[in-house]
Short mmCIF file of N, CA and C in Angstrom, two decimals:
data_model
loop_
_atom_site.label_atom_id
_atom_site.label_comp_id
_atom_site.label_asym_id
_atom_site.label_seq_id
_atom_site.Cartn_x
_atom_site.Cartn_y
_atom_site.Cartn_z
N MET A 1 0.12 -4.65 9.78
CA MET A 1 -0.52 -4.47 8.48
C MET A 1 -0.18 -3.09 7.95
N TRP A 2 -0.09 -3.01 6.66
CA TRP A 2 0.22 -1.76 5.98
C TRP A 2 -0.89 -1.43 4.99
N VAL A 3 -1.00 -0.15 4.65
CA VAL A 3 -1.80 0.31 3.52
C VAL A 3 -0.83 0.98 2.57
N VAL A 4 -0.88 0.57 1.31
CA VAL A 4 -0.07 1.20 0.27
C VAL A 4 -0.98 2.15 -0.49
N THR A 5 -0.49 3.37 -0.73
CA THR A 5 -1.20 4.30 -1.58
C THR A 5 -0.27 4.73 -2.70
N THR A 6 -0.89 5.15 -3.80
CA THR A 6 -0.09 5.59 -4.94
C THR A 6 -0.90 6.54 -5.79
N LEU A 7 -0.25 7.10 -6.78
CA LEU A 7 -0.86 8.05 -7.70
C LEU A 7 -0.17 7.89 -9.05
N ALA A 8 -0.98 7.79 -10.10
CA ALA A 8 -0.43 7.73 -11.46
C ALA A 8 -1.47 8.31 -12.41
N GLY A 9 -1.05 9.21 -13.25
CA GLY A 9 -1.95 9.81 -14.22
C GLY A 9 -3.15 10.50 -13.57
N GLY A 10 -2.96 11.05 -12.39
CA GLY A 10 -4.04 11.73 -11.68
C GLY A 10 -4.99 10.79 -10.96
N VAL A 11 -4.74 9.49 -11.01
CA VAL A 11 -5.60 8.48 -10.36
C VAL A 11 -4.95 8.04 -9.06
N ARG A 12 -5.71 8.15 -7.94
CA ARG A 12 -5.24 7.69 -6.63
C ARG A 12 -5.74 6.26 -6.42
N ALA A 13 -4.95 5.49 -5.68
CA ALA A 13 -5.36 4.13 -5.32
C ALA A 13 -4.68 3.74 -4.03
N GLY A 14 -5.27 2.77 -3.34
CA GLY A 14 -4.67 2.27 -2.12
C GLY A 14 -5.26 0.94 -1.73
N CYS A 15 -4.48 0.11 -1.05
CA CYS A 15 -4.96 -1.20 -0.63
C CYS A 15 -4.23 -1.66 0.64
N LEU A 16 -4.88 -2.59 1.33
CA LEU A 16 -4.29 -3.22 2.50
C LEU A 16 -3.26 -4.24 2.03
N VAL A 17 -2.11 -4.27 2.71
CA VAL A 17 -1.01 -5.13 2.30
C VAL A 17 -0.50 -5.91 3.51
N GLY A 18 -0.26 -7.19 3.30
CA GLY A 18 0.29 -8.03 4.36
C GLY A 18 1.74 -8.39 4.14
N PHE A 19 2.25 -8.18 2.92
CA PHE A 19 3.62 -8.56 2.60
C PHE A 19 4.48 -7.33 2.42
N GLY A 20 5.37 -7.09 3.35
CA GLY A 20 6.28 -5.96 3.25
C GLY A 20 7.39 -6.11 4.27
N ALA A 21 8.57 -5.59 3.93
CA ALA A 21 9.71 -5.71 4.85
C ALA A 21 10.84 -4.81 4.42
N GLN A 22 11.62 -4.38 5.40
CA GLN A 22 12.88 -3.73 5.12
C GLN A 22 13.80 -4.80 4.55
N VAL A 23 14.47 -4.50 3.45
CA VAL A 23 15.34 -5.50 2.83
C VAL A 23 16.76 -5.00 2.62
N GLY A 24 17.07 -3.84 3.13
CA GLY A 24 18.44 -3.33 3.03
C GLY A 24 18.66 -2.19 4.00
N ILE A 25 19.89 -2.11 4.52
CA ILE A 25 20.25 -1.03 5.43
C ILE A 25 21.03 0.05 4.68
N GLU A 26 22.03 -0.36 3.91
CA GLU A 26 22.82 0.59 3.14
C GLU A 26 23.09 0.00 1.77
N PRO A 27 22.43 0.40 0.74
CA PRO A 27 21.44 1.47 0.78
C PRO A 27 20.11 0.99 1.39
N ARG A 28 19.35 1.93 1.92
CA ARG A 28 18.06 1.60 2.50
C ARG A 28 17.12 1.13 1.40
N ARG A 29 16.41 0.03 1.71
CA ARG A 29 15.46 -0.53 0.75
C ARG A 29 14.27 -1.12 1.52
N PHE A 30 13.10 -1.05 0.91
CA PHE A 30 11.88 -1.64 1.47
C PHE A 30 11.19 -2.36 0.33
N LEU A 31 10.65 -3.53 0.60
CA LEU A 31 9.92 -4.32 -0.39
C LEU A 31 8.49 -4.45 0.06
N VAL A 32 7.55 -4.15 -0.83
CA VAL A 32 6.13 -4.31 -0.55
C VAL A 32 5.51 -5.03 -1.75
N CYS A 33 4.58 -5.95 -1.47
CA CYS A 33 4.00 -6.77 -2.53
C CYS A 33 2.52 -6.47 -2.70
N LEU A 34 2.08 -6.35 -3.95
CA LEU A 34 0.68 -6.11 -4.29
C LEU A 34 0.15 -7.27 -5.11
N SER A 35 -1.09 -7.66 -4.80
CA SER A 35 -1.75 -8.71 -5.57
C SER A 35 -2.04 -8.21 -6.98
N LYS A 36 -1.82 -9.07 -7.96
CA LYS A 36 -2.11 -8.72 -9.35
C LYS A 36 -3.61 -8.54 -9.58
N ASN A 37 -4.45 -9.06 -8.69
CA ASN A 37 -5.90 -8.90 -8.82
C ASN A 37 -6.39 -7.57 -8.26
N ASN A 38 -5.53 -6.80 -7.68
CA ASN A 38 -5.91 -5.60 -6.97
C ASN A 38 -5.92 -4.38 -7.89
N TYR A 39 -6.94 -3.53 -7.73
CA TYR A 39 -7.02 -2.28 -8.48
C TYR A 39 -5.77 -1.42 -8.26
N THR A 40 -5.28 -1.40 -7.04
CA THR A 40 -4.09 -0.60 -6.73
C THR A 40 -2.89 -1.07 -7.55
N TYR A 41 -2.81 -2.36 -7.79
CA TYR A 41 -1.73 -2.90 -8.63
C TYR A 41 -1.77 -2.26 -10.02
N GLU A 42 -2.99 -2.12 -10.59
CA GLU A 42 -3.12 -1.52 -11.92
C GLU A 42 -2.57 -0.10 -11.94
N VAL A 43 -2.85 0.66 -10.89
CA VAL A 43 -2.35 2.03 -10.81
C VAL A 43 -0.85 2.02 -10.52
N ALA A 44 -0.41 1.17 -9.62
CA ALA A 44 1.01 1.10 -9.24
C ALA A 44 1.90 0.72 -10.42
N GLU A 45 1.38 -0.02 -11.35
CA GLU A 45 2.18 -0.39 -12.52
C GLU A 45 2.55 0.82 -13.37
N ARG A 46 1.80 1.92 -13.23
CA ARG A 46 2.09 3.14 -13.97
C ARG A 46 2.77 4.21 -13.08
N ALA A 47 2.93 3.91 -11.81
CA ALA A 47 3.45 4.88 -10.84
C ALA A 47 4.97 4.86 -10.78
N THR A 48 5.52 5.95 -10.25
CA THR A 48 6.96 6.04 -10.02
C THR A 48 7.29 5.91 -8.53
N HIS A 49 6.29 6.14 -7.65
CA HIS A 49 6.50 6.11 -6.20
C HIS A 49 5.31 5.45 -5.52
N LEU A 50 5.55 4.92 -4.33
CA LEU A 50 4.49 4.37 -3.48
C LEU A 50 4.65 4.97 -2.09
N ALA A 51 3.53 5.03 -1.36
CA ALA A 51 3.57 5.36 0.07
C ALA A 51 3.12 4.12 0.83
N VAL A 52 3.84 3.79 1.88
CA VAL A 52 3.54 2.62 2.71
C VAL A 52 3.23 3.12 4.11
N HIS A 53 2.01 2.82 4.59
CA HIS A 53 1.53 3.30 5.89
C HIS A 53 1.43 2.14 6.86
N LEU A 54 2.01 2.29 8.03
CA LEU A 54 1.86 1.32 9.10
C LEU A 54 0.60 1.69 9.88
N LEU A 55 -0.28 0.73 10.06
CA LEU A 55 -1.51 0.98 10.80
C LEU A 55 -1.30 0.67 12.28
N GLY A 56 -1.80 1.55 13.11
CA GLY A 56 -1.77 1.31 14.55
C GLY A 56 -2.86 0.34 14.95
N GLU A 57 -2.81 -0.07 16.20
CA GLU A 57 -3.79 -1.01 16.74
C GLU A 57 -5.23 -0.52 16.56
N ASP A 58 -5.40 0.81 16.50
CA ASP A 58 -6.72 1.40 16.31
C ASP A 58 -7.05 1.61 14.83
N GLY A 59 -6.31 1.00 13.92
CA GLY A 59 -6.47 1.21 12.49
C GLY A 59 -7.41 0.25 11.78
N LEU A 60 -8.28 -0.43 12.54
CA LEU A 60 -9.16 -1.42 11.91
C LEU A 60 -10.09 -0.80 10.87
N ALA A 61 -10.60 0.39 11.12
CA ALA A 61 -11.51 1.05 10.16
C ALA A 61 -10.78 1.31 8.83
N LEU A 62 -9.53 1.76 8.91
CA LEU A 62 -8.75 1.96 7.67
C LEU A 62 -8.46 0.63 6.99
N ALA A 63 -8.16 -0.39 7.78
CA ALA A 63 -7.91 -1.71 7.21
C ALA A 63 -9.15 -2.22 6.48
N GLN A 64 -10.32 -2.01 7.06
CA GLN A 64 -11.56 -2.42 6.42
C GLN A 64 -11.79 -1.65 5.12
N LEU A 65 -11.59 -0.33 5.17
CA LEU A 65 -11.78 0.50 3.98
C LEU A 65 -10.84 0.08 2.86
N PHE A 66 -9.55 -0.08 3.18
CA PHE A 66 -8.56 -0.35 2.13
C PHE A 66 -8.41 -1.84 1.83
N GLY A 67 -8.99 -2.71 2.66
CA GLY A 67 -8.89 -4.14 2.41
C GLY A 67 -10.17 -4.78 1.92
N ALA A 68 -11.32 -4.25 2.34
CA ALA A 68 -12.60 -4.89 2.00
C ALA A 68 -13.36 -4.16 0.90
N GLU A 69 -12.84 -3.03 0.45
CA GLU A 69 -13.45 -2.28 -0.65
C GLU A 69 -12.48 -2.28 -1.82
N THR A 70 -13.00 -2.04 -3.02
CA THR A 70 -12.12 -1.95 -4.18
C THR A 70 -12.20 -0.56 -4.78
N GLY A 71 -11.05 -0.04 -5.15
CA GLY A 71 -10.96 1.26 -5.80
C GLY A 71 -11.59 1.26 -7.18
N ALA A 72 -11.88 0.08 -7.72
CA ALA A 72 -12.58 0.01 -9.01
C ALA A 72 -14.04 0.43 -8.85
N GLU A 73 -14.55 0.41 -7.60
CA GLU A 73 -15.95 0.75 -7.36
C GLU A 73 -16.16 2.02 -6.55
N ILE A 74 -15.24 2.35 -5.63
CA ILE A 74 -15.38 3.57 -4.83
C ILE A 74 -14.05 4.31 -4.74
N ASP A 75 -14.13 5.61 -4.46
CA ASP A 75 -12.94 6.39 -4.17
C ASP A 75 -12.72 6.29 -2.66
N LYS A 76 -11.82 5.44 -2.24
CA LYS A 76 -11.57 5.20 -0.82
C LYS A 76 -11.16 6.48 -0.09
N PHE A 77 -10.54 7.39 -0.81
CA PHE A 77 -10.03 8.60 -0.19
C PHE A 77 -11.14 9.59 0.18
N GLU A 78 -12.33 9.38 -0.34
CA GLU A 78 -13.48 10.18 0.06
C GLU A 78 -14.02 9.73 1.41
N HIS A 79 -13.53 8.61 1.93
CA HIS A 79 -14.03 8.02 3.17
C HIS A 79 -13.00 8.01 4.30
N CYS A 80 -11.91 8.76 4.13
CA CYS A 80 -10.90 8.84 5.18
C CYS A 80 -10.19 10.19 5.09
N GLU A 81 -9.44 10.49 6.14
CA GLU A 81 -8.68 11.72 6.18
C GLU A 81 -7.29 11.47 5.60
N TRP A 82 -6.89 12.31 4.68
CA TRP A 82 -5.59 12.18 4.05
C TRP A 82 -5.13 13.55 3.57
N ARG A 83 -3.86 13.62 3.18
CA ARG A 83 -3.31 14.84 2.61
C ARG A 83 -2.31 14.47 1.51
N PRO A 84 -2.07 15.37 0.58
CA PRO A 84 -1.01 15.12 -0.40
C PRO A 84 0.35 15.20 0.29
N GLY A 85 1.17 14.22 0.03
CA GLY A 85 2.49 14.17 0.64
C GLY A 85 3.58 14.26 -0.41
N PRO A 86 4.77 13.78 -0.07
CA PRO A 86 5.86 13.77 -1.05
C PRO A 86 5.43 13.07 -2.34
N HIS A 87 5.85 13.62 -3.46
CA HIS A 87 5.54 13.07 -4.78
C HIS A 87 4.02 13.09 -5.06
N ARG A 88 3.29 13.95 -4.30
CA ARG A 88 1.82 14.09 -4.40
C ARG A 88 1.09 12.81 -3.99
N LEU A 89 1.78 11.89 -3.32
CA LEU A 89 1.16 10.64 -2.88
C LEU A 89 0.15 10.91 -1.77
N PRO A 90 -0.95 10.17 -1.74
CA PRO A 90 -1.90 10.31 -0.62
C PRO A 90 -1.29 9.75 0.66
N ILE A 91 -1.25 10.59 1.71
CA ILE A 91 -0.74 10.19 3.02
C ILE A 91 -1.92 10.13 3.97
N LEU A 92 -2.14 8.98 4.59
CA LEU A 92 -3.28 8.76 5.48
C LEU A 92 -3.00 9.37 6.85
N ALA A 93 -3.91 10.24 7.30
CA ALA A 93 -3.73 10.95 8.56
C ALA A 93 -3.68 10.02 9.76
N ALA A 94 -4.42 8.91 9.72
CA ALA A 94 -4.51 8.02 10.88
C ALA A 94 -3.39 6.98 10.95
N ALA A 95 -2.47 6.98 10.00
CA ALA A 95 -1.37 6.01 10.03
C ALA A 95 -0.45 6.30 11.22
N SER A 96 0.05 5.25 11.85
CA SER A 96 0.98 5.46 12.96
C SER A 96 2.39 5.75 12.47
N ALA A 97 2.68 5.43 11.22
CA ALA A 97 3.95 5.75 10.57
C ALA A 97 3.77 5.58 9.07
N TRP A 98 4.59 6.24 8.30
CA TRP A 98 4.55 6.06 6.85
C TRP A 98 5.92 6.34 6.25
N LEU A 99 6.10 5.79 5.05
CA LEU A 99 7.27 6.12 4.25
C LEU A 99 6.85 6.22 2.80
N THR A 100 7.56 7.04 2.07
CA THR A 100 7.38 7.07 0.63
C THR A 100 8.65 6.53 0.00
N GLY A 101 8.50 5.95 -1.18
CA GLY A 101 9.67 5.40 -1.84
C GLY A 101 9.56 5.43 -3.34
N LYS A 102 10.70 5.65 -3.97
CA LYS A 102 10.80 5.57 -5.43
C LYS A 102 10.84 4.10 -5.80
N ILE A 103 10.06 3.72 -6.79
CA ILE A 103 10.06 2.33 -7.26
C ILE A 103 11.32 2.10 -8.09
N LEU A 104 12.18 1.21 -7.57
CA LEU A 104 13.42 0.88 -8.26
C LEU A 104 13.26 -0.32 -9.18
N GLN A 105 12.42 -1.26 -8.74
CA GLN A 105 12.29 -2.52 -9.48
C GLN A 105 10.95 -3.16 -9.15
N ARG A 106 10.40 -3.87 -10.13
CA ARG A 106 9.19 -4.66 -9.94
C ARG A 106 9.59 -6.13 -10.13
N ILE A 107 9.23 -6.97 -9.17
CA ILE A 107 9.64 -8.37 -9.18
C ILE A 107 8.39 -9.24 -9.17
N ASP A 108 8.26 -10.10 -10.16
CA ASP A 108 7.09 -10.97 -10.26
C ASP A 108 7.24 -12.16 -9.32
N PHE A 109 6.29 -12.28 -8.39
CA PHE A 109 6.27 -13.40 -7.44
C PHE A 109 5.09 -14.32 -7.70
N GLY A 110 4.57 -14.38 -8.92
CA GLY A 110 3.42 -15.23 -9.22
C GLY A 110 2.14 -14.43 -9.12
N ASP A 111 1.40 -14.59 -8.01
CA ASP A 111 0.13 -13.87 -7.87
C ASP A 111 0.33 -12.46 -7.30
N HIS A 112 1.54 -12.12 -6.87
CA HIS A 112 1.88 -10.80 -6.36
C HIS A 112 3.09 -10.25 -7.12
N VAL A 113 3.20 -8.92 -7.11
CA VAL A 113 4.39 -8.26 -7.65
C VAL A 113 5.03 -7.50 -6.50
N GLY A 114 6.34 -7.69 -6.34
CA GLY A 114 7.08 -6.97 -5.32
C GLY A 114 7.62 -5.68 -5.89
N TYR A 115 7.47 -4.62 -5.12
CA TYR A 115 7.98 -3.31 -5.50
C TYR A 115 9.14 -2.97 -4.57
N LEU A 116 10.33 -2.92 -5.13
CA LEU A 116 11.51 -2.56 -4.37
C LEU A 116 11.59 -1.04 -4.34
N LEU A 117 11.57 -0.50 -3.13
CA LEU A 117 11.51 0.95 -2.94
C LEU A 117 12.80 1.49 -2.34
N SER A 118 13.17 2.67 -2.80
CA SER A 118 14.22 3.45 -2.17
C SER A 118 13.51 4.56 -1.40
N PRO A 119 13.50 4.51 -0.06
CA PRO A 119 12.76 5.50 0.71
C PRO A 119 13.20 6.93 0.41
N THR A 120 12.20 7.82 0.30
CA THR A 120 12.46 9.22 0.01
C THR A 120 12.02 10.13 1.16
N ALA A 121 11.08 9.66 1.98
CA ALA A 121 10.60 10.43 3.14
C ALA A 121 9.93 9.46 4.09
N ALA A 122 9.87 9.85 5.36
CA ALA A 122 9.21 9.00 6.36
C ALA A 122 8.80 9.86 7.55
N GLU A 123 7.77 9.39 8.25
CA GLU A 123 7.30 10.09 9.44
C GLU A 123 6.65 9.08 10.38
N THR A 124 6.79 9.31 11.67
CA THR A 124 6.16 8.45 12.68
C THR A 124 5.30 9.29 13.61
N PRO A 125 4.12 9.75 13.12
CA PRO A 125 3.28 10.60 13.95
C PRO A 125 2.60 9.87 15.11
N GLY A 126 2.44 8.57 15.01
CA GLY A 126 1.73 7.81 16.05
C GLY A 126 2.69 7.13 17.00
N ASP A 127 2.09 6.46 17.96
CA ASP A 127 2.89 5.73 18.93
C ASP A 127 2.06 4.54 19.38
N GLY A 128 2.70 3.49 19.76
CA GLY A 128 1.98 2.33 20.27
C GLY A 128 2.06 1.15 19.33
N PRO A 129 1.35 0.07 19.70
CA PRO A 129 1.40 -1.17 18.92
C PRO A 129 0.75 -1.02 17.55
N SER A 130 1.21 -1.83 16.61
CA SER A 130 0.65 -1.79 15.26
C SER A 130 -0.45 -2.85 15.10
N LEU A 131 -1.27 -2.65 14.09
CA LEU A 131 -2.34 -3.58 13.76
C LEU A 131 -1.72 -4.85 13.20
N ARG A 132 -2.14 -5.98 13.68
CA ARG A 132 -1.57 -7.27 13.27
C ARG A 132 -2.55 -8.05 12.40
N PHE A 133 -2.03 -9.05 11.71
CA PHE A 133 -2.83 -9.84 10.78
C PHE A 133 -4.06 -10.45 11.43
N HIS A 134 -3.94 -10.96 12.65
CA HIS A 134 -5.08 -11.63 13.28
C HIS A 134 -6.28 -10.69 13.43
N SER A 135 -6.06 -9.38 13.45
CA SER A 135 -7.15 -8.42 13.57
C SER A 135 -7.92 -8.23 12.27
N VAL A 136 -7.32 -8.58 11.14
CA VAL A 136 -7.96 -8.38 9.84
C VAL A 136 -8.18 -9.69 9.08
N ALA A 137 -7.84 -10.81 9.67
CA ALA A 137 -7.88 -12.10 8.98
C ALA A 137 -9.26 -12.45 8.43
N ASN A 138 -10.31 -11.96 9.05
CA ASN A 138 -11.66 -12.30 8.60
C ASN A 138 -12.30 -11.24 7.71
N LEU A 139 -11.56 -10.22 7.31
CA LEU A 139 -12.11 -9.21 6.40
C LEU A 139 -12.35 -9.83 5.03
N PRO A 140 -13.52 -9.56 4.43
CA PRO A 140 -13.70 -10.04 3.05
C PRO A 140 -12.86 -9.18 2.11
N PRO A 141 -12.20 -9.78 1.12
CA PRO A 141 -11.36 -8.98 0.22
C PRO A 141 -12.19 -8.09 -0.68
N GLY A 142 -11.66 -6.91 -1.01
CA GLY A 142 -12.32 -6.01 -1.94
C GLY A 142 -12.39 -6.60 -3.34
N GLN A 143 -11.42 -7.43 -3.68
CA GLN A 143 -11.40 -8.15 -4.94
C GLN A 143 -10.99 -9.58 -4.64
N PRO A 144 -11.49 -10.54 -5.42
CA PRO A 144 -11.16 -11.94 -5.14
C PRO A 144 -9.66 -12.20 -5.23
N ALA A 145 -9.21 -13.15 -4.44
CA ALA A 145 -7.79 -13.49 -4.41
C ALA A 145 -7.49 -14.71 -5.26
N ASP A 146 -8.35 -15.00 -6.23
CA ASP A 146 -8.11 -16.13 -7.11
C ASP A 146 -6.79 -15.96 -7.84
N PRO A 147 -6.09 -17.04 -8.08
CA PRO A 147 -4.80 -16.92 -8.79
C PRO A 147 -4.96 -16.28 -10.15
N VAL A 148 -3.97 -15.48 -10.51
CA VAL A 148 -3.92 -14.85 -11.81
C VAL A 148 -3.04 -15.70 -12.70
N GLU A 149 -3.49 -15.97 -13.91
CA GLU A 149 -2.65 -16.73 -14.82
C GLU A 149 -1.53 -15.85 -15.32
N THR A 150 -0.32 -16.37 -15.31
CA THR A 150 0.83 -15.63 -15.81
C THR A 150 1.48 -16.44 -16.92
N ASN A 151 2.15 -15.74 -17.79
CA ASN A 151 2.84 -16.40 -18.91
C ASN A 151 4.24 -16.76 -18.52
#
């Protein structure tokens, strides 16, 4: 599981993400998808960069914060340890690895939008297994996952 964080117009946002993958070696590319119903999506639509954090096996508390709460109601960053990173993006201290990337393209996948990233920085401060979907499958979503109507 990943947490995506971003910053646009002085507004920070972040959410738990299940869809993400490396999609190119040369040039390096990473694709991460955000639900259109998510507050972070609203901020990411105005952003130039995203940070993608890999959660370690001990990352359930962060997964709960970024997956079961909505940034429309609380400032998630007041409830976790983070620092400003490249491009002033919020970097989560407890992440086992992270990368930042310039948004090259936005791709509409129906209820999600894919953000094609060109990595600009990365770090792997942690070690060990990552948090998997089965550990967060029963978390209530911070915002409903009802389909969004698209034109």
